[in-house]
mmCIF file of C-alpha atoms in Angstrom:
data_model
loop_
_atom_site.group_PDB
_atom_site.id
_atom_site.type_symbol
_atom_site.label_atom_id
_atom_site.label_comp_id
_atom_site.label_asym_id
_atom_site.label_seq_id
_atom_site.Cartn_x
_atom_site.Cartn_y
_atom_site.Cartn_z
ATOM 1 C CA UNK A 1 34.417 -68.769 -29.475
ATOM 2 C CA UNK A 2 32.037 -70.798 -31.527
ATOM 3 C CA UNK A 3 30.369 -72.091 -28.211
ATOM 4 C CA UNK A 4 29.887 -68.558 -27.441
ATOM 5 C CA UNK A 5 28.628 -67.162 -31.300
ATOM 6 C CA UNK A 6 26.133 -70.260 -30.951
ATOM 7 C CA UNK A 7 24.597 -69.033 -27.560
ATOM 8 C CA UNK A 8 26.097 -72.386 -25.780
ATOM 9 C CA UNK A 9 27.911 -70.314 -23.261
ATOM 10 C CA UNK A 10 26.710 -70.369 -19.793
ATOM 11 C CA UNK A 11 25.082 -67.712 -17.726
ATOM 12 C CA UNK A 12 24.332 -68.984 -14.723
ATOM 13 C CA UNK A 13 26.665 -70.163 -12.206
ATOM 14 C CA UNK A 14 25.583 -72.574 -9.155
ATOM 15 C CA UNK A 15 28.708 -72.743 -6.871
ATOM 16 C CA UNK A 16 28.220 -74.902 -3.857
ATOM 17 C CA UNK A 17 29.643 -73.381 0.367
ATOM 18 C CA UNK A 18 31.585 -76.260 2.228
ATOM 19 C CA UNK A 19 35.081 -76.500 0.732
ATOM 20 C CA UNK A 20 33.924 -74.221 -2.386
ATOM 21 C CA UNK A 21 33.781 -71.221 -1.711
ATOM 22 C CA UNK A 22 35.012 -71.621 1.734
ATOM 23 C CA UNK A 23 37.172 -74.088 2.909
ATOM 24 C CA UNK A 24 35.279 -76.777 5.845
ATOM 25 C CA UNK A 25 32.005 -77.466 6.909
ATOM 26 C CA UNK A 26 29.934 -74.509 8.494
ATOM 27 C CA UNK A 27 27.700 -76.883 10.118
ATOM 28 C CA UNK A 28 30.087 -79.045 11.939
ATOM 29 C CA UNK A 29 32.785 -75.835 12.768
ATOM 30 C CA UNK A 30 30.780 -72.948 12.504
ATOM 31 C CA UNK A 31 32.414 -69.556 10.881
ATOM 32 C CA UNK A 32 35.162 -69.298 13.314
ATOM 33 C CA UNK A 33 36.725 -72.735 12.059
ATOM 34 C CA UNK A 34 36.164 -71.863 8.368
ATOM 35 C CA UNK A 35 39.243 -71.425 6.111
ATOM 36 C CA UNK A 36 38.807 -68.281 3.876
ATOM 37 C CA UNK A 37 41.785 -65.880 2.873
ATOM 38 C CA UNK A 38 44.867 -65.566 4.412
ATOM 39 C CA UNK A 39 47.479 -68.637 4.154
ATOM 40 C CA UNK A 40 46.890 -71.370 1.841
ATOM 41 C CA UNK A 41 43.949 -72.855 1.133
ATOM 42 C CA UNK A 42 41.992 -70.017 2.578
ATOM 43 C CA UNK A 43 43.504 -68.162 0.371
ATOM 44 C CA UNK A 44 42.524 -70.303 -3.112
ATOM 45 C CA UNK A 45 39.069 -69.792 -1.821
ATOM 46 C CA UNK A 46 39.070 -66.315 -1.554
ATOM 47 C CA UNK A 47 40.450 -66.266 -5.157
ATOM 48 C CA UNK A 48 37.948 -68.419 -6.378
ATOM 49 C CA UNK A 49 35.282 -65.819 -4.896
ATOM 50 C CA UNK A 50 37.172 -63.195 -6.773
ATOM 51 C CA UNK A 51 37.131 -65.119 -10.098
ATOM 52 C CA UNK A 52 33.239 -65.377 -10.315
ATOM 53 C CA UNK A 53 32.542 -61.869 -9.530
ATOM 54 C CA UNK A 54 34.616 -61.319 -12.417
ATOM 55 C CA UNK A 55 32.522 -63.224 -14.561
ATOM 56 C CA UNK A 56 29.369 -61.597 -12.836
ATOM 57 C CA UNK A 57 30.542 -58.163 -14.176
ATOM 58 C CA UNK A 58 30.252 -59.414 -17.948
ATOM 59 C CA UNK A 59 26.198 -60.468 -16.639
ATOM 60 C CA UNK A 60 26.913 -64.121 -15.791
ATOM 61 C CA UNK A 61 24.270 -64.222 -12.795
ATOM 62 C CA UNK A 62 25.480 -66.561 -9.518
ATOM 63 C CA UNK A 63 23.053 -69.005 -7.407
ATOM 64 C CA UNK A 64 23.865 -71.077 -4.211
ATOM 65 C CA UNK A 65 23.438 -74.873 -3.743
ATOM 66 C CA UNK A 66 24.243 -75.860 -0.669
ATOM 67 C CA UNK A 67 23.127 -78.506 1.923
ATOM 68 C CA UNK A 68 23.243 -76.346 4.733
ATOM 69 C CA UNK A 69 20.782 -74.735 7.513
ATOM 70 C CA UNK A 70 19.639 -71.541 5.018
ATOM 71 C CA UNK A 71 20.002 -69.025 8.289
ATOM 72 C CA UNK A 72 23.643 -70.187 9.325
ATOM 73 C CA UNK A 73 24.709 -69.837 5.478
ATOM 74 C CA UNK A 74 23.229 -66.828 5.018
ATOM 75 C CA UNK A 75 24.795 -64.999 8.315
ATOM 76 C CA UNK A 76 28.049 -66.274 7.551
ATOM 77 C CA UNK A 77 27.501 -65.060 3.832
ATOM 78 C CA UNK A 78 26.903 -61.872 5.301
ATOM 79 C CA UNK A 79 28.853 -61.325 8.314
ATOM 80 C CA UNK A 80 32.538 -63.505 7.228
ATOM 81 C CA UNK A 81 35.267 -60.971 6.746
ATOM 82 C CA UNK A 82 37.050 -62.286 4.068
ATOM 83 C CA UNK A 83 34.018 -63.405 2.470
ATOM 84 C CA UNK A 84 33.933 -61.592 -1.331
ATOM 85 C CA UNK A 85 30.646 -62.665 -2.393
ATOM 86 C CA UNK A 86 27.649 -61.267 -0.217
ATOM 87 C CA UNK A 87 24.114 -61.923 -0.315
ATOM 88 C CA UNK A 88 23.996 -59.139 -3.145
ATOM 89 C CA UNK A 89 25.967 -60.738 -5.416
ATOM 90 C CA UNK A 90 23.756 -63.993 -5.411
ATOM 91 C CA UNK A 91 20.777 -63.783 -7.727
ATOM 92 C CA UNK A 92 19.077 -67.395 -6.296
ATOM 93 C CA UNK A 93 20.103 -69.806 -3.923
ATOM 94 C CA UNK A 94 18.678 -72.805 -2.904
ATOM 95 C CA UNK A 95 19.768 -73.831 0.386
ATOM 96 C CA UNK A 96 18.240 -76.643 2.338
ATOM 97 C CA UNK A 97 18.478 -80.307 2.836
ATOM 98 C CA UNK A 98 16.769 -81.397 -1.047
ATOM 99 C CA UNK A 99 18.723 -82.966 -3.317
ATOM 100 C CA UNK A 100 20.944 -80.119 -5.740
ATOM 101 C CA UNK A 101 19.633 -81.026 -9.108
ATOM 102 C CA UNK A 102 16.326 -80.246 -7.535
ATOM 103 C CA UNK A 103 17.378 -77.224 -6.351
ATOM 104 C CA UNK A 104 19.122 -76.113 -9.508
ATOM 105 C CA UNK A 105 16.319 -77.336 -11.548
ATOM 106 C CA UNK A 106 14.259 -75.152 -9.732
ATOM 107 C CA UNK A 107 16.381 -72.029 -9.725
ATOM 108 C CA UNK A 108 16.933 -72.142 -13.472
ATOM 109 C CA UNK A 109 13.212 -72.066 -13.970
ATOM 110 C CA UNK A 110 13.191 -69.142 -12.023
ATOM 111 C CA UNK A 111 15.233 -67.404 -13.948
ATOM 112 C CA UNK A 112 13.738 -68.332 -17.126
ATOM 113 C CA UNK A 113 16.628 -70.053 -18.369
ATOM 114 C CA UNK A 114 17.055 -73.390 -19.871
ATOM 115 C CA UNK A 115 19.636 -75.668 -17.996
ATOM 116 C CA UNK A 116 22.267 -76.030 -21.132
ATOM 117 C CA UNK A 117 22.722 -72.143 -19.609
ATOM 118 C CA UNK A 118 23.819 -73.246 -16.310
ATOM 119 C CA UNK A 119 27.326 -74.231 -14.606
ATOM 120 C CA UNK A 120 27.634 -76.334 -11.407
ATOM 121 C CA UNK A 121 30.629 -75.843 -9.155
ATOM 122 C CA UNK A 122 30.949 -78.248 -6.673
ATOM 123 C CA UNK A 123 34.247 -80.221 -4.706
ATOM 124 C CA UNK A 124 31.926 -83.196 -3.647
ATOM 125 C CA UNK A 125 32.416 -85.704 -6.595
ATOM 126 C CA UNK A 126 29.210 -87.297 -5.522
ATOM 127 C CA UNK A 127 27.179 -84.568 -5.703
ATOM 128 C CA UNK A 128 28.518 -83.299 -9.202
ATOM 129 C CA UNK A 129 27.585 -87.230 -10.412
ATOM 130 C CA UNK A 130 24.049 -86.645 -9.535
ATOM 131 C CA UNK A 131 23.579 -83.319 -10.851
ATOM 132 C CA UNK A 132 24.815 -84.977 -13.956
ATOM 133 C CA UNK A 133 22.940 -88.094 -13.982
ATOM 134 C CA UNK A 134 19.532 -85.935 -13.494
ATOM 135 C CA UNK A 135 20.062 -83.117 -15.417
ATOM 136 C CA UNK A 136 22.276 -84.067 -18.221
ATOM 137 C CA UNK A 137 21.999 -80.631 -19.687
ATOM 138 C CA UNK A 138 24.128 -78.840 -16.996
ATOM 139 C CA UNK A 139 27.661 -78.225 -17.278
ATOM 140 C CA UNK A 140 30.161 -79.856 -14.564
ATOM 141 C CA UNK A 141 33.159 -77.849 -13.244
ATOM 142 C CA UNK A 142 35.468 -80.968 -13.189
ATOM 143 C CA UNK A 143 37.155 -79.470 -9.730
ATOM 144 C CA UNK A 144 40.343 -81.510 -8.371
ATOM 145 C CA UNK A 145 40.931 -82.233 -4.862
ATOM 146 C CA UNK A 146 43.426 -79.354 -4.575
ATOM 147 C CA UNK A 147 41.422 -75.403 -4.472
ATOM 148 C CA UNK A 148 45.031 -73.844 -5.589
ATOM 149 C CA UNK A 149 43.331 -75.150 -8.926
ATOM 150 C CA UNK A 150 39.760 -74.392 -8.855
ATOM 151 C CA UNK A 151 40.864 -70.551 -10.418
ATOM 152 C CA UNK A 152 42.504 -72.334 -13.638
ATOM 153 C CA UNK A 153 40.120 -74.940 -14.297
ATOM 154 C CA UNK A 154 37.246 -72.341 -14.294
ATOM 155 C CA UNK A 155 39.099 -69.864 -16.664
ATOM 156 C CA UNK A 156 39.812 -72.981 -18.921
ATOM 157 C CA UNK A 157 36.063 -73.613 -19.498
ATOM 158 C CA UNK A 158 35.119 -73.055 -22.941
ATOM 159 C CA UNK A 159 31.912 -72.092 -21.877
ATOM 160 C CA UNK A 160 32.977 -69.380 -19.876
ATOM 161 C CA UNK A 161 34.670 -67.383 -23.248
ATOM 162 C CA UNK A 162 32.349 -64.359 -24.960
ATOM 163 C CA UNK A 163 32.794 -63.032 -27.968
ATOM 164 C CA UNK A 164 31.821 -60.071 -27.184
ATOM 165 C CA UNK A 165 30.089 -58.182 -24.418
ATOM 166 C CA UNK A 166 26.997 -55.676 -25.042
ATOM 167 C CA UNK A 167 24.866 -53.688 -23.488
ATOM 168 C CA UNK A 168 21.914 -56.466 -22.897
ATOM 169 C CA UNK A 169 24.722 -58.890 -21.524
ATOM 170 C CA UNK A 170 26.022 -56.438 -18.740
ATOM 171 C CA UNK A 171 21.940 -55.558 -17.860
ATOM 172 C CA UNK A 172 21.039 -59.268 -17.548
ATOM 173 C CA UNK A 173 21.212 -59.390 -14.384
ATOM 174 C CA UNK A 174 19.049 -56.859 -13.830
ATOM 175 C CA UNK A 175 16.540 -59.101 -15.917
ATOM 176 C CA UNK A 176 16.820 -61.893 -13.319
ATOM 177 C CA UNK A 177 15.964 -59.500 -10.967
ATOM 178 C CA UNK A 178 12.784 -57.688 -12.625
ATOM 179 C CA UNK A 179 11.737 -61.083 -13.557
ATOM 180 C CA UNK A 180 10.891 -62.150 -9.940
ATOM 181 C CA UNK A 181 8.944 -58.953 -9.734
ATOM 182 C CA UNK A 182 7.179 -59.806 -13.105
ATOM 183 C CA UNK A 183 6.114 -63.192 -12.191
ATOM 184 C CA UNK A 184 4.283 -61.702 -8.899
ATOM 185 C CA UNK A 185 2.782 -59.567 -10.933
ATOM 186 C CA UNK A 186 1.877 -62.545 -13.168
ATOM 187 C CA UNK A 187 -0.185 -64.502 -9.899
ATOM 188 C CA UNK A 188 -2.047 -61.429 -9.063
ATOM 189 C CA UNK A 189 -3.636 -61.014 -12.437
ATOM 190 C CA UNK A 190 -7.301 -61.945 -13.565
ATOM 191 C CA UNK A 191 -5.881 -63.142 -16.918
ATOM 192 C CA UNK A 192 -2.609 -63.212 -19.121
ATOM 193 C CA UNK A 193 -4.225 -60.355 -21.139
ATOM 194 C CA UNK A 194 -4.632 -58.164 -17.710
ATOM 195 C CA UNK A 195 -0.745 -58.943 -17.107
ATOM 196 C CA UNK A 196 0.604 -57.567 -20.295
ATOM 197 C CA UNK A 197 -1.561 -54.700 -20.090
ATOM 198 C CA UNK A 198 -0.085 -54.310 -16.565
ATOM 199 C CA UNK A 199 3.257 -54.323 -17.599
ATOM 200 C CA UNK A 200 3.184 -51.115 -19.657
ATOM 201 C CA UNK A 201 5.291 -52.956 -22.748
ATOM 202 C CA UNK A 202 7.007 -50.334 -25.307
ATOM 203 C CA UNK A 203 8.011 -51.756 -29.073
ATOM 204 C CA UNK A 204 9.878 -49.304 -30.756
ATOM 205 C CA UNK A 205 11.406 -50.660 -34.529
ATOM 206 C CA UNK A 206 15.372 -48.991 -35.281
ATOM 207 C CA UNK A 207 17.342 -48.972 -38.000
ATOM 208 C CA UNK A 208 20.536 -50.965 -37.474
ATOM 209 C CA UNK A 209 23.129 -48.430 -36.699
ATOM 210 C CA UNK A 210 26.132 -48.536 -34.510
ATOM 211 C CA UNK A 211 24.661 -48.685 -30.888
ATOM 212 C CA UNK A 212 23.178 -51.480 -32.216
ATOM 213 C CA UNK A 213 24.495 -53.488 -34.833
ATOM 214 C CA UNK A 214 26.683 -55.908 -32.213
ATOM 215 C CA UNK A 215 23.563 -56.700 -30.306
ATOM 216 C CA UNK A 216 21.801 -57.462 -33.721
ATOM 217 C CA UNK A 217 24.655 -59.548 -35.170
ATOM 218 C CA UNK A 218 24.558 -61.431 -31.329
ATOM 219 C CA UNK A 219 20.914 -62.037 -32.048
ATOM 220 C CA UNK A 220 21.312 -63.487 -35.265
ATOM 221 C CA UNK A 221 23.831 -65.935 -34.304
ATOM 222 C CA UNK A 222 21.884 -66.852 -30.820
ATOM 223 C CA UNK A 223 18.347 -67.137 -31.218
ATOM 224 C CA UNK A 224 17.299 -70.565 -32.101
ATOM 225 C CA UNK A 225 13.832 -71.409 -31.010
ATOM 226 C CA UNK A 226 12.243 -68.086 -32.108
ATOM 227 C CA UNK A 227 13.710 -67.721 -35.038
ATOM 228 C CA UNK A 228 11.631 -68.117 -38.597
ATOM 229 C CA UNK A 229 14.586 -68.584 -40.970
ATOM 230 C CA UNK A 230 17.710 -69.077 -39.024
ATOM 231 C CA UNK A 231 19.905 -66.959 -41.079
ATOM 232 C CA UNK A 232 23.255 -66.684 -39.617
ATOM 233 C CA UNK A 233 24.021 -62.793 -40.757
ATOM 234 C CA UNK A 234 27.271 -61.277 -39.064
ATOM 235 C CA UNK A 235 27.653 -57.546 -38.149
ATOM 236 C CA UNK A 236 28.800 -57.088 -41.652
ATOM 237 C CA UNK A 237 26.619 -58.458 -44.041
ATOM 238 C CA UNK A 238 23.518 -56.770 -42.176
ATOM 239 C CA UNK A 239 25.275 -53.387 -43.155
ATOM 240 C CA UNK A 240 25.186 -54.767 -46.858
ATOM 241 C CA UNK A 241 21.905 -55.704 -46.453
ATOM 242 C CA UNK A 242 21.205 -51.988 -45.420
ATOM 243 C CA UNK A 243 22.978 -50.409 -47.745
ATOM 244 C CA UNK A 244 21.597 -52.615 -50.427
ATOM 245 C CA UNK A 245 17.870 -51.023 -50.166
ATOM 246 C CA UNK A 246 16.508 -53.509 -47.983
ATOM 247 C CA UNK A 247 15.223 -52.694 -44.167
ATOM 248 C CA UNK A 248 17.239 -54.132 -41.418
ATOM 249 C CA UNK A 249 15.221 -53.111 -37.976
ATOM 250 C CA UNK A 250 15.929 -53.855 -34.945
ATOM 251 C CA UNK A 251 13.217 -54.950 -31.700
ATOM 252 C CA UNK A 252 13.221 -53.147 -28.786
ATOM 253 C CA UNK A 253 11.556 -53.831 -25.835
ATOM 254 C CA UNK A 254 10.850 -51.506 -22.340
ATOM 255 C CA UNK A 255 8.069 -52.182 -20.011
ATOM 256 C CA UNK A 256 7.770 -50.698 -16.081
ATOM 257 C CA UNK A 257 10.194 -53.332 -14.554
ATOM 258 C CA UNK A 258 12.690 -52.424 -17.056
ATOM 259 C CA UNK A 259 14.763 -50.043 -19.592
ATOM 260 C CA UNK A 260 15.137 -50.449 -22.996
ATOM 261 C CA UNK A 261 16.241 -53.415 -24.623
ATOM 262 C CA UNK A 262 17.231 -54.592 -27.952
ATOM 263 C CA UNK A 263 15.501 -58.183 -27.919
ATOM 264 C CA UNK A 264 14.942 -59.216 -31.887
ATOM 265 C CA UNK A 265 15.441 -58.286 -35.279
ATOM 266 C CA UNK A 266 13.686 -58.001 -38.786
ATOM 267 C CA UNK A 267 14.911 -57.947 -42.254
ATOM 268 C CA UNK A 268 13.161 -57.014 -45.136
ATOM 269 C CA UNK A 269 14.406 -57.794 -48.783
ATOM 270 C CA UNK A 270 13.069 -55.999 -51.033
ATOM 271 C CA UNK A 271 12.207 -57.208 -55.016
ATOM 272 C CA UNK A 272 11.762 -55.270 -57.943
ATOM 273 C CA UNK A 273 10.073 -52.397 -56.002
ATOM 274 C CA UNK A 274 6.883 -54.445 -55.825
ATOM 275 C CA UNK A 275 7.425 -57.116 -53.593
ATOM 276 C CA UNK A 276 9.018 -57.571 -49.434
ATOM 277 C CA UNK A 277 10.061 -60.495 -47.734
ATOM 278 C CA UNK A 278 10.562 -61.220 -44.560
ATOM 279 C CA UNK A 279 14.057 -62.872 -44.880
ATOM 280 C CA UNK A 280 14.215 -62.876 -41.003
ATOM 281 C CA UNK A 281 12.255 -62.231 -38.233
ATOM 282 C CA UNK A 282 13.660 -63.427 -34.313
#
C-alpha cells in the first residue's frame, strides 16, 4: 500500500512469448507444437494470460519482448485458440532479434513513462539478469522453473497492489494510445508552439468535490517531480482545507486526442483576508 500511495507501483507490464505466455519455442515448433490451455502446463499459461488482463482492466498497460520473427509472433498472437491476450490487448511490443533492455528501454519511452513504472516477466534467467544489469530501474518477476507458479508470484508483487482505482487509472490506457497519435502530430509541426495550438488543449479549474477528491488526494501523494511544495494532503484534510476558507481546485485537462482529465491540483491559503498563498501547486 505505501508503494502504491507513493506512485512506486508499476504500470507497465513487459511479459516475454516462449515458455511465458505460452509454453515452447514458436520458432523451433511452430503453433501446432505450442503448449497453451488444456492439461498442465498449458493450462498455467493460459492462467497466467488471464491474470494480466486482470491487471489491464485496473489501466496497467501490457508490451511484448520477445526474440522472435515479429510476423510468426504476431499470427500466432492472433490466430492461437486458446490464446487470451490478442494483439488488442498489447499496447507496445518489441519483437525482433535486439537485446530486451533495448527493447524495453525503448517502449517505455514511448509511452512516456519512466522505467521504475515498468515490470519484466520473463522464464529465461539470463535474460531477466540483463534487463537488470542495464536497466536497474525495472522491476524483475522472480519466475521459478515451474508455470503452476507464475499466477502466485505475480499476485504477490507488492508493486502490483493499488490503493485505489479512479477514473484517470482505468482511462490510461487510452493515454498510451492517444499518445502515439500525439507524437505524430508532434513531427509534422513547424514548431512546439504550432503543436500545442494543434492540439486544441482545454484547462478548466474545479472545486474539489466528490467526483474528484480521490483523484486529487492520488495526486497529492504521487506527483514528485512537478510538484512545488510536496505536501502530502489526504482526501480528508483537503476537505478541511475547503471548508476552512481556503481554495482547493483541481486541473483538468482535454485536448482533441482525448476526454477530460483531472491531471493537477492547486491550493490556496488564504491570510487575514489580504494575503494568498500558493501552499501547493502539481
Amino acid at each position: 500500500l505505501v508503494i502504491a500511495m507513493l506512485g512506486k507501483d508499476v504500470r507497465l507490464i513487459i511479459v516475454d512469448l516462449d515458455n511465458t505466455l505460452w509454453g515452447g519455442v514458436l520458432g523451433e515448433e511452430g503453433m501446432e507444437g505450442l503448449q497453451l490451455g488444456g492439461d498442465y502446463p498449458g493450462n498455467a499459461f493460459k492462467a497466467l494470460q488471464a491474470e494480466l488482463l486482470e491487471h489491464q482492466k485496473r489501466g496497467v498497460a501490457l508490451g511484448v519482448a520477445s526474440k522472435n520473427d515479429e510476423d510468426l509472433a504476431l499470427k500466432a498472437i492472433s490466430e492461437m485458440p486458446d490464446m487470451l491476450i490478442r494483439g488488442k490487448n498489447i499496447q507496445v511490443h518489441g519483437i525482433n532479434w535486439e537485446p530486451k533492455w533495448k527493447n524495453i528501454d525503448r517502449m517505455a519511452a514511448e509511452l512516456n513513462l519512466g522505467l521504475s513504472s515498468v515490470m519484466f516477466i520473463d522464464d529465461n534467467p539470463v535474460e531477466r539478469e540483463s534487463v537488470k544489469r542495464n536497466l536497474p530501474d525495472v522491476k524483475i518477476l522472480p519466475l521459478t522453473d515451474d508455470p503452476a507458479q507464475y499466477v502466485s508470484i505475480l499476485r504477490s508483487s507488492p508493486y502490483l497492489q493499488p490503493v485505489k482505482i479512479t477514473d484517470e487509472d482505468l482511462g490510461r490506457l487510452k493515454d498510451f494510445s492517444v499518445s502515439k497519435e500525439r507524437n505524430a502530430l508532434k513531427t509534422k509541426a513547424v514548431s512546439l508552439d504550432d503543436y500545442y495550438y494543434s492540439l486544441g488543449i482545454s484547462l478548466n479549474l474545479n472545486e474539489i468535490r466528490a467526483n474528484n477528491s480521490s483523484r486529487a488526494a492520488q495526486l497529492c501523494q504521487k506527483t514528485n517531480h512537478f510538484n512545488t511544495t510536496a505536501r502530502r494532503y489526504d482526501q480528508k484534510q483537503l476537505y478541511a482545507l475547503k471548508q476552512a476558507g481556503h481554495e482547493v481546485l483541481v486541473i483538468n485537462y482535454a485536448d482533441k486526442f482525448s476526454l477530460p482529465e483531472n491531471i493537477g491540483l492547486l491550493v490556496i491559503k488564504y491570510h487575514d483576508k489580504t494575503e494568498a498563498i500558493i501552499d501547493l501547486f502539481l
